[in-house]
Short mmCIF file of C-alpha atoms in Angstrom, two decimals:
data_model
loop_
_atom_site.label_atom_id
_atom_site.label_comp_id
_atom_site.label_asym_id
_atom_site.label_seq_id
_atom_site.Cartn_x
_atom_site.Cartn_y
_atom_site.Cartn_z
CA UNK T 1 -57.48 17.87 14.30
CA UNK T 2 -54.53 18.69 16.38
CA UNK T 3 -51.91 20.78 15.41
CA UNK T 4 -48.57 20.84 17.14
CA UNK T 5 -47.15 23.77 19.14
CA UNK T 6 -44.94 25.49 17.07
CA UNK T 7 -42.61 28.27 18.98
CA UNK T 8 -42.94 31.88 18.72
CA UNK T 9 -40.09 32.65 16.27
CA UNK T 10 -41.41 29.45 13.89
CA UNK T 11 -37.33 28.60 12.67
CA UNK T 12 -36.47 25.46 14.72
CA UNK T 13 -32.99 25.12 13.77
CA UNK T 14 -32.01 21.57 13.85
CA UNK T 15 -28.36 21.02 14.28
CA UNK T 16 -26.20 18.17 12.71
CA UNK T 17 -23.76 16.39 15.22
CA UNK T 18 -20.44 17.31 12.96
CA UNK T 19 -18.18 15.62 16.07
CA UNK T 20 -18.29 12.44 14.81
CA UNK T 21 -17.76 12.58 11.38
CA UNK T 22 -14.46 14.88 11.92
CA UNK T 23 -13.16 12.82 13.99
CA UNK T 24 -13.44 9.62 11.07
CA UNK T 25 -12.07 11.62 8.71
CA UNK T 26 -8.82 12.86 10.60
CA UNK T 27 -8.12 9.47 11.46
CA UNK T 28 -8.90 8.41 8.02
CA UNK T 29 -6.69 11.14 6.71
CA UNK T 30 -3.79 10.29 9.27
CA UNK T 31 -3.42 6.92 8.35
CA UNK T 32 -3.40 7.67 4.71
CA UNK T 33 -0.62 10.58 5.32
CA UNK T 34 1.55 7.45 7.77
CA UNK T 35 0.81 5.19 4.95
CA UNK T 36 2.30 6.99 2.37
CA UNK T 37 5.10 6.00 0.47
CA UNK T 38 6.95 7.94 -2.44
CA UNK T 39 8.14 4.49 -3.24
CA UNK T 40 10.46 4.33 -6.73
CA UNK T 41 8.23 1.98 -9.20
CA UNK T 42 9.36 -1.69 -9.52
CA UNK T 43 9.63 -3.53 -12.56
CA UNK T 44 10.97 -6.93 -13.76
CA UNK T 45 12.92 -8.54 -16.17
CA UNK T 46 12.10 -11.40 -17.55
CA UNK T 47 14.40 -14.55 -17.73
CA UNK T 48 12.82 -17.93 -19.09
CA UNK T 49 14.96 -20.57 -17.85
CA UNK T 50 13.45 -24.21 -18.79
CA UNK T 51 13.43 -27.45 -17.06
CA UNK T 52 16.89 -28.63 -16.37
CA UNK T 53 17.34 -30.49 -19.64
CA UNK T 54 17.06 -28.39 -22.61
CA UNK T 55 14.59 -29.41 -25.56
CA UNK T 56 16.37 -30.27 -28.30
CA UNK T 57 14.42 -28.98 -31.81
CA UNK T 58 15.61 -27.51 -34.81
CA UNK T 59 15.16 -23.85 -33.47
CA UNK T 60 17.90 -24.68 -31.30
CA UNK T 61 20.02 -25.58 -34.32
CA UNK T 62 19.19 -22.73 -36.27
CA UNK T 63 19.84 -20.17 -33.37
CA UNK T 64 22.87 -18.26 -32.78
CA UNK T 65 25.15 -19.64 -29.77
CA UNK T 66 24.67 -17.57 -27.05
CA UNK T 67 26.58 -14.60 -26.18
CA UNK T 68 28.84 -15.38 -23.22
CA UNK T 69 29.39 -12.39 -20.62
CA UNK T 70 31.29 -13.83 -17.50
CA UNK T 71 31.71 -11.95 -14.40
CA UNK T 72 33.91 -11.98 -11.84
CA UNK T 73 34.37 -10.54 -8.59
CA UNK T 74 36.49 -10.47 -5.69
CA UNK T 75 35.73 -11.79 -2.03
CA UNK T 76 33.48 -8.68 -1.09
CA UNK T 77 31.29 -9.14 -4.11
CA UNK T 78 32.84 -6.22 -5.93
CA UNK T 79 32.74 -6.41 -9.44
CA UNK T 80 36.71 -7.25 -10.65
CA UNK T 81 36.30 -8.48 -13.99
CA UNK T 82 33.96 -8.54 -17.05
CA UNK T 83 34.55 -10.61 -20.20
CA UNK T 84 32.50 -10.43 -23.50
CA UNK T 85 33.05 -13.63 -25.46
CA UNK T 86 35.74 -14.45 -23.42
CA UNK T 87 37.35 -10.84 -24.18
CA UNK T 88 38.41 -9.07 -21.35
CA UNK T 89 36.79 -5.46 -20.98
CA UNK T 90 37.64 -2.79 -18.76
CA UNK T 91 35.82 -3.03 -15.38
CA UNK T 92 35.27 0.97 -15.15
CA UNK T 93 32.45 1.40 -17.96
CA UNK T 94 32.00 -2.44 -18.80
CA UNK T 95 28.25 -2.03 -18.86
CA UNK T 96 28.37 0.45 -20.98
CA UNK T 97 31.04 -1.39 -23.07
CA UNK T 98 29.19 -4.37 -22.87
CA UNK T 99 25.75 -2.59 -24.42
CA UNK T 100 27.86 -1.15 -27.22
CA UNK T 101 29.13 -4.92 -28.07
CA UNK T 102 25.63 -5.73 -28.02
CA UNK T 103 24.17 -3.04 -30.42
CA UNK T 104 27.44 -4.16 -32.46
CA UNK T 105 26.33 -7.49 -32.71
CA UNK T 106 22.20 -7.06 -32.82
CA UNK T 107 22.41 -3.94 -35.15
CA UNK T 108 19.06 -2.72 -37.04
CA UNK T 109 18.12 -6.19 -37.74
CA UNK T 110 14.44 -6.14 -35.61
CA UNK T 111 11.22 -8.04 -35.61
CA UNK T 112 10.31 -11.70 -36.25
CA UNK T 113 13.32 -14.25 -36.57
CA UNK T 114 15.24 -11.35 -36.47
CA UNK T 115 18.96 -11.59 -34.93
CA UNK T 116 18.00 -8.92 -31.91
CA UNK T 117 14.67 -11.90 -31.10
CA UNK T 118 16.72 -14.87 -31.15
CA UNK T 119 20.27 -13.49 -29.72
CA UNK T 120 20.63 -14.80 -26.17
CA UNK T 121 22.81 -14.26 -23.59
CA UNK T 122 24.55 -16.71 -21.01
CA UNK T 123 25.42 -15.02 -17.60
CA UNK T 124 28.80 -16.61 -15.90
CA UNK T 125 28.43 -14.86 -12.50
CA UNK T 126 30.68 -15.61 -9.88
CA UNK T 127 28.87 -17.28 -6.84
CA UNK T 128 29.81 -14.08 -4.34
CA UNK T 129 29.01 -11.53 -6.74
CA UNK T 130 26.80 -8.65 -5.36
CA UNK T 131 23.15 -8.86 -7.35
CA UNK T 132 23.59 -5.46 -8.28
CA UNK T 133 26.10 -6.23 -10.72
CA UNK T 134 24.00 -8.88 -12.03
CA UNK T 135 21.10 -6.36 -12.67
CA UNK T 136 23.44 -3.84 -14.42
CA UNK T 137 24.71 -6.37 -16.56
CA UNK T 138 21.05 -7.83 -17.40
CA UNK T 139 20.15 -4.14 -17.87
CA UNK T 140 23.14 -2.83 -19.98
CA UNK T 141 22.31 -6.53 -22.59
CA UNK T 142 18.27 -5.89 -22.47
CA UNK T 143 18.00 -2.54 -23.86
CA UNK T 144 18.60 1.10 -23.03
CA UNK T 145 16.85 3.92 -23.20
CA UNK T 146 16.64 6.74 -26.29
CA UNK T 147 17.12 10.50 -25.91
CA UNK T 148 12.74 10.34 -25.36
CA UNK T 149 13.29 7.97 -22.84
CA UNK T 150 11.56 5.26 -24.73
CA UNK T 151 13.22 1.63 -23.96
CA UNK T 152 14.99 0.12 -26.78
CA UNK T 153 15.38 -3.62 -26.47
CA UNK T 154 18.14 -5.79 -27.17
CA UNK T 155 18.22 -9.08 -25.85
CA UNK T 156 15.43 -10.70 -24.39
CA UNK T 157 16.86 -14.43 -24.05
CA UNK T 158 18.44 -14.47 -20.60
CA UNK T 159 19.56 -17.21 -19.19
CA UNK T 160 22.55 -17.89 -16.10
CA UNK T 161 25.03 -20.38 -16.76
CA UNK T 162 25.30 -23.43 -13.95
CA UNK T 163 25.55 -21.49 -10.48
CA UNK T 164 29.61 -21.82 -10.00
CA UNK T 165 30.83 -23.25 -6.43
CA UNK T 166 33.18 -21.84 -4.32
CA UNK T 167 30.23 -20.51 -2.01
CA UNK T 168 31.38 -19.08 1.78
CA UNK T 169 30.68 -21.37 4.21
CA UNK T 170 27.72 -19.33 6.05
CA UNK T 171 25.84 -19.40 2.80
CA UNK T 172 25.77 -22.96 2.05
CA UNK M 1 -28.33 53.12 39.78
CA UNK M 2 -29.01 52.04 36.49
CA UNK M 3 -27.89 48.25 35.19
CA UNK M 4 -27.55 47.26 31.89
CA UNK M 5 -30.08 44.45 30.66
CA UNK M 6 -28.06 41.27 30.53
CA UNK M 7 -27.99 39.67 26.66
CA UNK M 8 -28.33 36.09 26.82
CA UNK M 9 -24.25 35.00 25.25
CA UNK M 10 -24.31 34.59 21.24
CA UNK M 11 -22.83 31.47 20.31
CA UNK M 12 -20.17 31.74 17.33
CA UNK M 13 -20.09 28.82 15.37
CA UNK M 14 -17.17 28.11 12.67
CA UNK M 15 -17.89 27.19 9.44
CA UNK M 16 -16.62 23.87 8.89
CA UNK M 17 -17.35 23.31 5.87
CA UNK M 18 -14.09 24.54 3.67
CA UNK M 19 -12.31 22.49 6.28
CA UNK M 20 -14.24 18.67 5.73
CA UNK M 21 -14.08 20.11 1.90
CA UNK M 22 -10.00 19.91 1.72
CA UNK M 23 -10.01 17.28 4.12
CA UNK M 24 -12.18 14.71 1.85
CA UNK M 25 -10.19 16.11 -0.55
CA UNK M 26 -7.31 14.80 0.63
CA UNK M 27 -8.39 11.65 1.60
CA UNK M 28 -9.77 10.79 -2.18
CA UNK M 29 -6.16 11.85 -3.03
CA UNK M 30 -4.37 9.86 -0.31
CA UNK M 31 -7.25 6.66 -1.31
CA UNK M 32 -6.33 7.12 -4.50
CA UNK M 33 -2.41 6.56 -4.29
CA UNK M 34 -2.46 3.57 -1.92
CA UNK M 35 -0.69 1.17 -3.87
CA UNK M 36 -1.87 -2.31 -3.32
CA UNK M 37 0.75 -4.16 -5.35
CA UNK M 38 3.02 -2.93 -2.11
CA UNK M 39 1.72 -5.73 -0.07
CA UNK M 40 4.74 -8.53 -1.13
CA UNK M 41 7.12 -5.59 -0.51
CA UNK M 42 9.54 -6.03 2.51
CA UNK M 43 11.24 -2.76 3.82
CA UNK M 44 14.59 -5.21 4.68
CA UNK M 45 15.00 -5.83 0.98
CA UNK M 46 16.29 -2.59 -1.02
CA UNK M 47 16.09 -3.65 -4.85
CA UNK M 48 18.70 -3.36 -7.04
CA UNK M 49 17.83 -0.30 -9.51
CA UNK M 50 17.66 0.05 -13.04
CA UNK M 51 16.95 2.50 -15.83
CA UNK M 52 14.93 -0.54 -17.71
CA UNK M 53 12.66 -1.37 -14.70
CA UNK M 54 9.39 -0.13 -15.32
CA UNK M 55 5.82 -1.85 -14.21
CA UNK M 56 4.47 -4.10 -15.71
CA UNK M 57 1.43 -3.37 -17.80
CA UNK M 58 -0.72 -6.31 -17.11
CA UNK M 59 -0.26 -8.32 -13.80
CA UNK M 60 1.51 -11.25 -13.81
CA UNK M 61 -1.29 -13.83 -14.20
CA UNK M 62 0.33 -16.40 -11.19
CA UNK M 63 3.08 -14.87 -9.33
CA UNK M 64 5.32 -16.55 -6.43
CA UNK M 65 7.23 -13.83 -4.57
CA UNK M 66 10.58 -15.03 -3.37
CA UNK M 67 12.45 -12.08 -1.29
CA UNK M 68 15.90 -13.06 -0.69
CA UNK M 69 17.78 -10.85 2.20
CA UNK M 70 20.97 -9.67 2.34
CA UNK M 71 21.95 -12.36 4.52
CA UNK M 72 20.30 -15.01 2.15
CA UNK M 73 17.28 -15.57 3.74
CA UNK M 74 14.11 -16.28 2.02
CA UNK M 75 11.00 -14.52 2.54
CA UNK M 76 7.75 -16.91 1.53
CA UNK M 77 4.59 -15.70 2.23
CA UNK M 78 5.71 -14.16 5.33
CA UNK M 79 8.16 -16.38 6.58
CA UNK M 80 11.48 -16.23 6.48
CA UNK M 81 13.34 -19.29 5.79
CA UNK M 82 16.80 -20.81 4.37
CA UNK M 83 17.05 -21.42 0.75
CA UNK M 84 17.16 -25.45 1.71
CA UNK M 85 14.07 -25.08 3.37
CA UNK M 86 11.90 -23.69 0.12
CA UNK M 87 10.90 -26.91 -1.29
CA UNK M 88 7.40 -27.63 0.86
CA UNK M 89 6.22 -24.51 -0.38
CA UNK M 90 6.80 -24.58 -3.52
CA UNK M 91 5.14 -27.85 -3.68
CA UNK M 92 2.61 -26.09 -2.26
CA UNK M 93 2.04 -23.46 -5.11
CA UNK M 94 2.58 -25.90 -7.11
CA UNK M 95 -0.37 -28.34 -5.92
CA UNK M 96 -2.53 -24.91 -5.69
CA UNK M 97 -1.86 -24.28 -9.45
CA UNK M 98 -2.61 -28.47 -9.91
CA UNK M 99 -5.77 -27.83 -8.18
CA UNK M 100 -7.14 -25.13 -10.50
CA UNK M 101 -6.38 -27.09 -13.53
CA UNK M 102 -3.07 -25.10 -14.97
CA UNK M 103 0.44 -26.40 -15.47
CA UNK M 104 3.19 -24.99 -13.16
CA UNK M 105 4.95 -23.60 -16.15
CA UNK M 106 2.23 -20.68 -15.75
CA UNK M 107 3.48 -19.56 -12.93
CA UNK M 108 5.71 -16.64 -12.50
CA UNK M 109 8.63 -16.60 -9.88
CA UNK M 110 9.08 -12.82 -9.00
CA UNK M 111 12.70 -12.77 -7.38
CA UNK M 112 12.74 -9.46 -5.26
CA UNK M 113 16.75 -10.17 -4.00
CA UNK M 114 18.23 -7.54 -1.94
CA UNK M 115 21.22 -5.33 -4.36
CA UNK M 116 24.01 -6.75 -1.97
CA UNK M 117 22.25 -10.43 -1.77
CA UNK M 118 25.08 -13.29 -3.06
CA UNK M 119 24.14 -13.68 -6.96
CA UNK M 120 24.92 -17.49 -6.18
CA UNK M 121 21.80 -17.94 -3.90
CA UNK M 122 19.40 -15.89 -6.24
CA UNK M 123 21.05 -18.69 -8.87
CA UNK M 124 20.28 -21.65 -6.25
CA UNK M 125 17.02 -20.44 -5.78
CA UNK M 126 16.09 -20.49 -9.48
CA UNK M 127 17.60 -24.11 -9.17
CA UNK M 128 15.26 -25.32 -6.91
CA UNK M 129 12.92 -23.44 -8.29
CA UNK M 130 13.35 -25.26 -11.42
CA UNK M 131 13.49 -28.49 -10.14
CA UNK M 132 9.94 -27.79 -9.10
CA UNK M 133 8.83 -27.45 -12.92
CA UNK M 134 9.14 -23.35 -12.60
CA UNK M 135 10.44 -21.70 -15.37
CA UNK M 136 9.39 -18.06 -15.81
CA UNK M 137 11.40 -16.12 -13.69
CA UNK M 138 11.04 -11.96 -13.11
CA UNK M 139 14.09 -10.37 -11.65
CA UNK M 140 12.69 -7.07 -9.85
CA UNK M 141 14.51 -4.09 -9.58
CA UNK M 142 13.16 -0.32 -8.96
CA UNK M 143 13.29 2.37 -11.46
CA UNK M 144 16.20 4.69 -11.48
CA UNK M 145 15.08 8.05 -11.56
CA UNK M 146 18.41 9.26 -11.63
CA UNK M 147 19.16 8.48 -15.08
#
């Protein structure tokens, strides 16, 4: 039987090529670090807008009309105007004026067939309004958030009334 | 004369390992906050923010992203197109949802519009969008922090 030859000192040290795999993981790590984002979270709200032609049924009979909030705005798309039910409200504060209304009108009365579940809203928006004012309005009428920072919802019917015209000409 | 015996040159090696340590370590942290759901985000469109807006806790089960630009463009997977043009693709989600058996009602229309996009167009696109049989629409906007 033949042995191998082993070296005087007996402690063959083998070494590990560590090159490579240092080089993987710094690119690995720099495109995670240019990837990155400390992106704000997204969320959505919900608007369920049927078919053109509404259903008719007796829900629709039974259910409240729907609380009108028209907004207006000048050529720029600046907010100008906000009306409740076809009361005017001032524009500095509206959506917090307008959220008050609401809590007015929706009160304690939650859960099933409950006034805040079948209240709905009708947004009038002017055709040039900026969508930002459209979100704060959708926001200040869906809910609004306790001293815990839990969300309490208001209205979850929202629907937009017929897009007005009166568009610019580069948008048509 | 008397010379010194030369030693053969010691070789220092560095300890790497406290240094591939921190650096998987931050590569399971950087892995672990990739956000996927980023991929129908477009860095032209800055969302409108709200107080309210807070993920969603279950996907959506059949979303259609519509971006709409601050000029009024809209961007469809990938492309960017005018509102009039929209229609072929939608009738193209809509045969895809056809084709796996569910009604187009199922389908969500995420509208990702830029804050200082015309609120008429994001109303013309639900329009069309309805005239296609869509009716569940998802206005995004991003969470403000500030409040």
């Amino acid at each position: 039987m033949k042995f191998r030859h082993t070296t005087s000192s007996g402690d063959d040290k083998v070494e590990l090529q560590m090159t490579p795999m240092i080089d993987i993981v710094f690119q690995l790590l720099s495109f995670f670090i240019m990837t990155f984002r400390i992106g704000a979270q997204e969320g959505d709200f919900n608007v369920k807008m049927p078919v053109l032609a509404p259903a008719a049924g007796a829900a629709s009979e039974i259910a409240l009309p729907p609380i009108k909030i028209r907004l207006r705005a000048d050529a720029a798309g600046r907010l100008t105007s906000v009306q409740f039910n076809d009361r005017e409200m001032p524009v500095a504060g509206a959506m917090r004026l307008l959220r008050e209304e609401i809590i007015g009108l929706i009160g304690d009365d939650r859960g099933p067939g409950s006034i805040q579940e079948t209240a709905e809203v009708e947004l009038d928006c002017d055709f040039q309004l900026r969508y930002e004012h459209v979100i704060d309005a959708v926001t200040a009428v869906s809910g609004y958030l306790d001293r815990e920072g839990n969300i309490i919802k208001l209205v979850e019917k929202i629907k937009f009334a017929p897009p007005r015209t009166g568009a610019p000409a580069s948008s048509s | 004369m008397r010379f010194k015996s030369r030693t053969p040159t010691a070789v220092y090696e560095g300890d790497f390992t406290p240094m591939i340590d921190m650096t998987f370590q931050l590569i399971a942290f950087f892995a672990l906050l990739l956000n996927f759901s980023q991929v129908e985000q477009n860095e032209r469109i800055q969302l409108p923010s709200s107080e309210l807006a807070k993920p969603n806790e279950s996907p959506l089960d059949y979303p259609i992203t519509l971006q709409l630009t601050r000029e009024g463009n809209v961007i469809i997977g990938g492309q960017e197109i005018p509102p009039a043009a929209l229609r072929p693709y939608l009738i193209k989600e809509k045969q895809l949802l056809q084709s796996q058996g569910r009604p187009v009602a199922d389908a969500t229309v995420i509208i990702r519009a830029h804050k200082d996009a015309v609120a008429g167009i994001v109303q013309e696109l639900i329009d069309r969008c309805q005239r296609e049989g869509l009716e569940r629409f998802a206005l995004r906007a991003k969470e403000d922090v500030k409040q």
